[in-house]
Amino acid sequence: MTLTRKARIVEVGPRDGLQNEKRAVATATKLELIDRLADAGLRDIEAASFVSPKWIPQMADHGELMRALKRRPGVNYPVLTPNLKGFEAALAAGAEEVAVFAAASESFSRKNINCSIAESIERFDPVFAAAKAAGVRVRGYVSTVIACPYEGPIAPQAVADVAEALYARGAYEVSLGDTIGTGTPATVERMLAAVARVVPVERMAGHYHDTYGMAVANVDASWRFGVGTFDSSVSGLGGCPYAKGATGNVATEDVVYLLHGLGADTGIDLDALVDTSLWISGVLGREPGSRVTRALVARRGELVTAC
Ligand code: HMG
Ligand code: MG
């Protein structure tokens, strides 16, 4: 008897996806998106980030959003917190899981959170302590795990060092971000191998942006490596405000299609997810960024161009 391997998808569209939108997205729209994603079977939905509104105005409604969220049993709604101020605001708004985010590149760290890598880890110490006291789970992110928009290629050991620091401080999982999407299966596997020496593979997650169209291949390589958790955004929404030209995350629909094709159990209803992708694309006035969605819609005989 072969047991189906379970895959976990962390939907980051409402945060990573919408943090880069030029037009303001109403809080009610974000809440509806989160609700629809939960309807489609997503159980981890990154809802917002408690960062400075001067840096990321798109996430300025974080408190209002978290307070209005209709939480469902069994669904996690993590939020990003760059420092204790963000953590305290997130806790006051009812967050039960937070994510701290560091980078493997000094230049990106400075551009993104205005401090060095070492300073960022020091800043997270009080967040880890406060989270432990409050019973809040902490996820850790490492950005620029393959390359940095300012420095170029990043050594796998540099990624492993930051991942190890976050894991040692109590991150239950370390998400590895190919922020600018330049990775290929070969570079991703080298990076995973370095991180796996210091973080158990079942505590590693892949967070791949699709700028070069390699993200699905990188998910496949990571799955074969033993990674079982992937971050993705519905319709491939997003980009990084501090990585010019970087596109959104790999589309959730594309990851689900791939994983189902590999025989994995994601717990996600692909048809409902496609409907959510069509809906949010319509609201934002563009075509769905997922090739799987476009193909399935064409097959349904109802190709709608949102623009
Ligand atoms: P700073 O300017 O160095 O901070 O920013 P500061 O401590 O000097 O404070 C400056 C002002 O910000 C003060 O307000 C603080 O109160 C306020 P003022 O006195 O000027 O009115 N402030 C805050 N306000 C709200 N919430 C807070 C907060 N902290 C300070 N938490 C800081 C440092 C980290 C705050 C800033 O750089 C920042 O907010 N950066 C966020 C950048 C960001 O969100 N980037 C995108 C997310 S990361 C990402 O997308 C990558 C990922 O997807 C993985 C991947 O793809 O690689 C995760
Ligand atoms: Mg990202």
Coordinates of C-alpha atoms and ligand atoms in Angstrom, one line a residue:
M1 CA 0.0 0.0 0.0
T2 CA 1.4 3.4 -0.9
L3 CA 0.5 6.3 1.3
T4 CA -0.4 9.6 -0.4
R5 CA 2.2 12.3 0.5
K6 CA 0.5 15.4 1.9
A7 CA 1.6 18.8 0.6
R8 CA 0.9 22.1 2.4
I9 CA 0.3 25.3 0.5
V10 CA 0.7 28.6 2.3
E11 CA -1.4 31.1 0.3
V12 CA 0.4 34.5 0.3
G13 CA -1.7 36.3 -2.2
P14 CA -3.5 38.7 0.2
R15 CA -0.1 39.8 1.6
D16 CA 2.8 39.2 -0.9
G17 CA 0.3 39.5 -3.8
L18 CA -1.4 42.7 -2.8
Q19 CA 1.5 44.5 -1.2
N20 CA 2.7 45.6 -4.6
E21 CA -0.6 46.7 -6.2
K22 CA -0.5 50.2 -7.6
R23 CA -4.2 50.7 -7.0
A24 CA -5.6 50.6 -3.5
V25 CA -7.5 47.4 -2.8
A26 CA -10.4 47.8 -0.4
T27 CA -10.2 46.0 2.9
A28 CA -13.6 44.4 2.1
T29 CA -12.1 42.9 -1.2
K30 CA -9.1 41.5 0.8
L31 CA -11.5 39.9 3.3
E32 CA -13.6 38.4 0.5
L33 CA -10.4 37.1 -1.2
I34 CA -9.4 35.4 2.1
D35 CA -12.8 33.9 2.5
R36 CA -12.9 32.6 -1.0
L37 CA -9.5 31.0 -0.6
A38 CA -10.6 29.3 2.6
D39 CA -13.7 28.0 0.7
A40 CA -11.3 26.5 -1.9
G41 CA -9.6 24.6 0.9
L42 CA -6.6 26.7 1.7
R43 CA -5.7 26.3 5.4
D44 CA -2.8 28.7 5.7
I45 CA -3.6 32.2 4.3
E46 CA -1.1 35.0 5.0
A47 CA -3.5 37.8 5.6
A48 CA -1.5 41.0 6.0
S49 CA 1.7 42.6 7.2
F50 CA 2.2 44.8 10.2
V51 CA 4.9 46.9 8.7
S52 CA 5.3 50.6 8.5
P53 CA 2.5 52.2 6.4
K54 CA 5.1 54.7 5.2
W55 CA 7.0 51.7 3.6
I56 CA 4.1 49.7 2.4
P57 CA 0.9 51.7 2.3
Q58 CA -0.9 48.8 0.7
M59 CA -0.9 47.0 4.0
A60 CA -1.9 50.0 6.2
D61 CA -5.3 48.5 6.9
H62 CA -3.7 45.5 8.7
G63 CA -5.4 46.1 12.0
E64 CA -8.8 46.7 10.6
L65 CA -8.5 43.7 8.4
M66 CA -7.5 41.3 11.2
R67 CA -10.2 42.6 13.4
A68 CA -12.9 42.1 10.7
L69 CA -11.6 38.7 9.7
K70 CA -14.2 35.9 10.2
R71 CA -11.8 33.2 11.4
R72 CA -12.6 29.6 10.6
P73 CA -11.6 26.7 12.8
G74 CA -8.6 24.9 11.2
V75 CA -7.5 27.9 9.1
N76 CA -4.3 29.9 10.1
Y77 CA -4.0 33.5 9.2
P78 CA -0.3 34.4 9.7
V79 CA 0.8 38.0 9.3
L80 CA 4.3 39.6 8.8
T81 CA 5.9 41.4 11.7
P82 CA 9.3 43.1 11.1
N83 CA 9.8 44.2 14.8
L84 CA 8.3 44.2 18.2
K85 CA 6.0 47.2 17.3
G86 CA 4.5 45.2 14.5
F87 CA 4.2 42.1 16.7
E88 CA 2.4 44.0 19.5
A89 CA -0.1 45.5 17.0
A90 CA -0.6 42.1 15.4
L91 CA -1.3 40.5 18.7
A92 CA -3.7 43.2 19.7
A93 CA -5.6 42.6 16.4
G94 CA -5.9 38.9 17.2
A95 CA -3.0 37.3 15.2
E96 CA -2.2 33.8 16.3
E97 CA 0.7 33.3 14.0
V98 CA 3.3 35.8 12.8
A99 CA 6.3 35.7 10.4
V100 CA 9.6 37.5 10.8
F101 CA 11.6 38.2 7.6
A102 CA 15.3 38.4 7.1
A103 CA 17.5 38.2 4.0
A104 CA 20.6 36.3 2.9
S105 CA 21.9 39.5 1.2
E106 CA 23.1 42.5 3.2
S107 CA 22.0 45.0 0.5
F108 CA 18.5 43.6 0.2
S109 CA 18.2 43.6 4.0
R110 CA 19.0 47.3 4.1
K111 CA 16.6 48.2 1.3
N112 CA 13.8 46.1 2.6
I113 CA 13.9 46.6 6.4
N114 CA 16.6 49.3 6.8
C115 CA 19.1 47.3 8.8
S116 CA 21.9 44.7 8.4
I117 CA 21.2 41.0 8.6
A118 CA 22.7 40.8 12.1
E119 CA 20.6 43.7 13.3
S120 CA 17.5 42.1 11.9
I121 CA 18.1 38.9 13.8
E122 CA 18.6 41.0 17.0
R123 CA 15.3 42.8 16.3
F124 CA 13.6 39.5 16.1
D125 CA 14.8 38.3 19.5
P126 CA 12.1 40.3 21.4
V127 CA 9.5 39.2 18.9
F128 CA 10.4 35.5 19.5
A129 CA 10.3 36.1 23.2
A130 CA 6.9 37.9 23.2
A131 CA 5.4 35.4 20.8
K132 CA 6.5 32.5 23.1
A133 CA 4.9 34.2 26.1
A134 CA 1.7 34.8 24.1
G135 CA 1.6 31.3 22.6
V136 CA 1.9 32.7 19.1
R137 CA 3.6 30.6 16.4
V138 CA 6.5 32.2 14.5
R139 CA 7.5 31.4 10.9
G140 CA 10.8 32.7 9.5
Y141 CA 11.5 33.9 6.0
V142 CA 14.8 34.2 4.3
S143 CA 14.7 36.3 1.2
T144 CA 17.2 36.4 -1.8
V145 CA 18.1 32.7 -1.3
I146 CA 19.4 32.4 -4.9
A147 CA 20.3 35.9 -6.0
C148 CA 19.9 39.5 -4.8
P149 CA 18.8 42.3 -7.1
Y150 CA 21.7 44.5 -5.9
E151 CA 24.5 41.9 -5.3
G152 CA 23.9 39.1 -7.8
P153 CA 24.3 35.4 -6.8
I154 CA 24.1 34.5 -3.1
A155 CA 26.1 31.6 -1.6
P156 CA 24.0 28.7 -0.3
Q157 CA 26.0 28.9 2.9
A158 CA 24.8 32.5 3.5
V159 CA 21.2 31.3 3.2
A160 CA 21.9 28.4 5.6
D161 CA 23.4 30.7 8.2
V162 CA 20.3 32.9 8.3
A163 CA 17.9 29.9 8.2
E164 CA 19.8 28.4 11.1
A165 CA 19.6 31.6 13.1
L166 CA 15.8 31.8 12.7
Y167 CA 15.3 28.1 13.4
A168 CA 17.5 28.2 16.5
R169 CA 15.4 31.1 17.8
G170 CA 12.2 29.1 17.5
A171 CA 10.8 29.6 14.0
Y172 CA 8.6 26.5 13.5
E173 CA 9.4 26.6 9.8
V174 CA 11.8 28.6 7.5
S175 CA 10.5 29.7 4.2
L176 CA 13.1 30.1 1.5
G177 CA 12.4 33.0 -0.8
D178 CA 13.7 33.2 -4.4
T179 CA 12.7 36.9 -4.3
I180 CA 13.6 37.7 -7.9
G181 CA 12.8 34.3 -9.4
T182 CA 16.2 33.6 -11.0
G183 CA 16.5 30.1 -9.5
T184 CA 16.6 26.9 -11.5
P185 CA 16.3 23.4 -10.2
A186 CA 20.1 23.2 -10.1
T187 CA 20.6 26.3 -8.0
V188 CA 17.6 25.6 -5.8
E189 CA 18.8 22.1 -5.0
R190 CA 22.2 23.4 -4.0
M191 CA 20.6 26.0 -1.7
L192 CA 18.2 23.4 -0.2
A193 CA 21.1 21.0 0.4
A194 CA 23.0 23.7 2.4
V195 CA 19.9 24.6 4.4
A196 CA 19.0 20.9 5.1
R197 CA 22.3 20.5 7.0
V198 CA 21.0 23.0 9.6
V199 CA 17.2 22.9 9.4
P200 CA 15.2 19.6 9.1
V201 CA 13.8 19.3 5.6
E202 CA 10.2 19.0 7.0
R203 CA 10.7 22.4 8.5
M204 CA 11.7 24.0 5.2
A205 CA 9.3 25.7 2.8
G206 CA 9.8 26.9 -0.8
H207 CA 8.8 30.4 -1.7
Y208 CA 9.4 30.9 -5.3
H209 CA 8.7 33.9 -7.4
D210 CA 8.1 33.3 -11.1
T211 CA 9.9 36.1 -12.8
Y212 CA 11.8 33.7 -15.2
G213 CA 9.1 31.1 -15.4
M214 CA 11.1 28.6 -13.4
A215 CA 9.0 28.5 -10.3
V216 CA 7.0 25.4 -11.1
A217 CA 10.2 23.5 -12.0
N218 CA 11.7 24.7 -8.7
V219 CA 8.6 23.5 -6.7
D220 CA 9.0 20.1 -8.5
A221 CA 12.7 19.9 -7.6
S222 CA 12.0 20.9 -4.0
W223 CA 9.2 18.3 -3.7
R224 CA 11.5 15.6 -5.0
F225 CA 14.2 16.9 -2.5
G226 CA 11.7 16.3 0.3
V227 CA 10.2 19.8 0.9
G228 CA 6.5 19.5 1.5
T229 CA 5.4 23.1 2.0
F230 CA 5.1 25.8 -0.7
D231 CA 4.1 29.4 -0.6
S232 CA 2.2 30.7 -3.6
S233 CA -0.3 33.3 -4.5
V234 CA -3.6 32.9 -6.3
S235 CA -3.4 34.0 -9.9
G236 CA 0.4 34.7 -9.4
L237 CA -0.4 38.0 -7.8
G238 CA 2.4 40.2 -6.6
G239 CA 6.0 41.3 -6.7
C240 CA 8.4 42.8 -4.3
P241 CA 8.5 46.6 -3.8
Y242 CA 12.2 46.4 -3.0
A243 CA 13.2 44.1 -6.0
K244 CA 12.5 46.0 -9.2
G245 CA 11.1 43.9 -12.0
A246 CA 10.4 40.8 -9.8
T247 CA 7.0 39.3 -10.6
G248 CA 4.6 37.6 -8.3
N249 CA 4.8 34.3 -6.6
V250 CA 4.2 31.1 -8.5
A251 CA 0.4 30.9 -9.0
T252 CA -1.3 28.7 -6.4
E253 CA -3.3 27.0 -9.2
D254 CA -0.1 26.0 -11.0
V255 CA 1.4 24.5 -7.8
V256 CA -1.8 22.6 -7.0
Y257 CA -2.0 21.3 -10.6
L258 CA 1.6 20.1 -10.4
L259 CA 1.3 18.5 -7.0
H260 CA -1.9 16.7 -7.8
G261 CA -0.2 15.5 -11.0
L262 CA 2.6 14.1 -8.8
G263 CA -0.1 12.3 -6.7
A264 CA 0.1 14.6 -3.7
D265 CA -2.8 15.5 -1.5
T266 CA -3.2 19.3 -1.0
G267 CA -6.8 19.3 0.3
I268 CA -7.5 22.1 -2.3
D269 CA -10.4 22.2 -4.7
L270 CA -8.7 23.3 -8.0
D271 CA -12.0 24.4 -9.6
A272 CA -12.9 26.6 -6.7
L273 CA -9.4 28.0 -6.7
V274 CA -9.7 28.8 -10.4
D275 CA -13.0 30.6 -9.8
T276 CA -11.3 32.7 -7.0
S277 CA -8.4 33.5 -9.4
L278 CA -10.9 34.7 -12.1
W279 CA -12.8 36.7 -9.5
I280 CA -9.7 38.6 -8.1
S281 CA -8.3 39.1 -11.6
G282 CA -11.6 40.7 -12.6
V283 CA -11.5 42.9 -9.5
L284 CA -8.0 44.0 -10.3
G285 CA -8.7 44.4 -14.0
R286 CA -6.3 41.9 -15.5
E287 CA -6.0 38.4 -17.0
P288 CA -5.3 35.6 -14.5
G289 CA -1.6 35.2 -14.0
S290 CA -1.9 31.4 -13.9
R291 CA -1.5 29.3 -17.0
V292 CA -3.5 26.5 -15.4
T293 CA -6.4 28.9 -14.8
R294 CA -6.2 30.2 -18.4
A295 CA -6.1 26.7 -19.8
L296 CA -8.9 25.4 -17.6
V297 CA -11.1 28.4 -18.4
A298 CA -10.5 27.9 -22.1
R299 CA -11.5 24.3 -21.6
R300 CA -14.7 25.4 -19.9
G301 CA -15.4 27.3 -23.0
E302 CA -15.8 30.6 -21.2
L303 CA -12.5 32.4 -21.8
V304 CA -13.1 35.8 -20.1
T305 CA -10.6 38.6 -20.6
A306 CA -10.7 40.7 -17.5
C307 CA -8.9 43.7 -19.0
Ligands
HMG1 P1 12.6 52.2 9.9 O1 12.3 53.5 9.2 O2 14.1 51.9 9.9 O3 12.0 52.1 11.3 O4 11.8 51.1 9.2 P2 12.0 53.0 12.6 O5 12.0 52.0 13.8 O6 13.1 54.0 12.5 O7 10.6 53.7 12.6 C1 10.3 54.7 11.6 C2 8.8 54.9 11.6 O8 8.0 53.7 11.3 C3 8.3 55.3 13.0 O9 7.1 56.2 12.8 C4 7.8 54.0 13.6 O10 6.9 54.2 14.6 C5 7.2 53.3 12.4 P3 7.3 57.8 12.8 O11 7.9 58.1 14.2 O12 8.2 58.2 11.7 O13 5.9 58.2 12.6 N1 7.2 51.9 12.5 C6 6.1 51.1 12.3 N2 4.9 51.4 12.0 C7 4.0 50.4 11.9 N3 4.4 49.1 12.0 C8 5.6 48.8 12.3 C9 6.6 49.8 12.5 N4 7.9 49.8 12.8 C10 8.3 51.1 12.8 N5 5.9 47.5 12.5 C11 10.8 48.9 9.2 C12 12.0 49.7 9.6 C13 11.1 47.5 9.4 C14 9.6 49.3 10.0 C15 10.5 49.2 7.7 O14 11.7 49.1 6.9 C16 9.4 48.4 7.1 O15 8.2 48.5 7.5 N6 9.8 47.5 6.1 C17 8.8 46.6 5.5 C18 9.2 46.3 4.1 C19 8.3 45.2 3.6 O16 7.2 45.0 4.1 N7 8.7 44.6 2.5 C20 7.9 43.5 1.9 C21 7.8 42.3 2.7 S1 9.2 41.2 2.6 C22 8.9 40.3 1.2 O17 8.0 40.6 0.5 C23 9.7 39.1 0.9 C24 9.0 37.8 1.2 O18 7.8 37.7 0.4 C25 10.0 36.6 0.9 C26 10.6 36.7 -0.5 O19 9.9 36.8 -1.5 O20 11.8 36.8 -0.6 C27 8.6 37.7 2.7
MG2 MG 7.8 37.0 -1.6

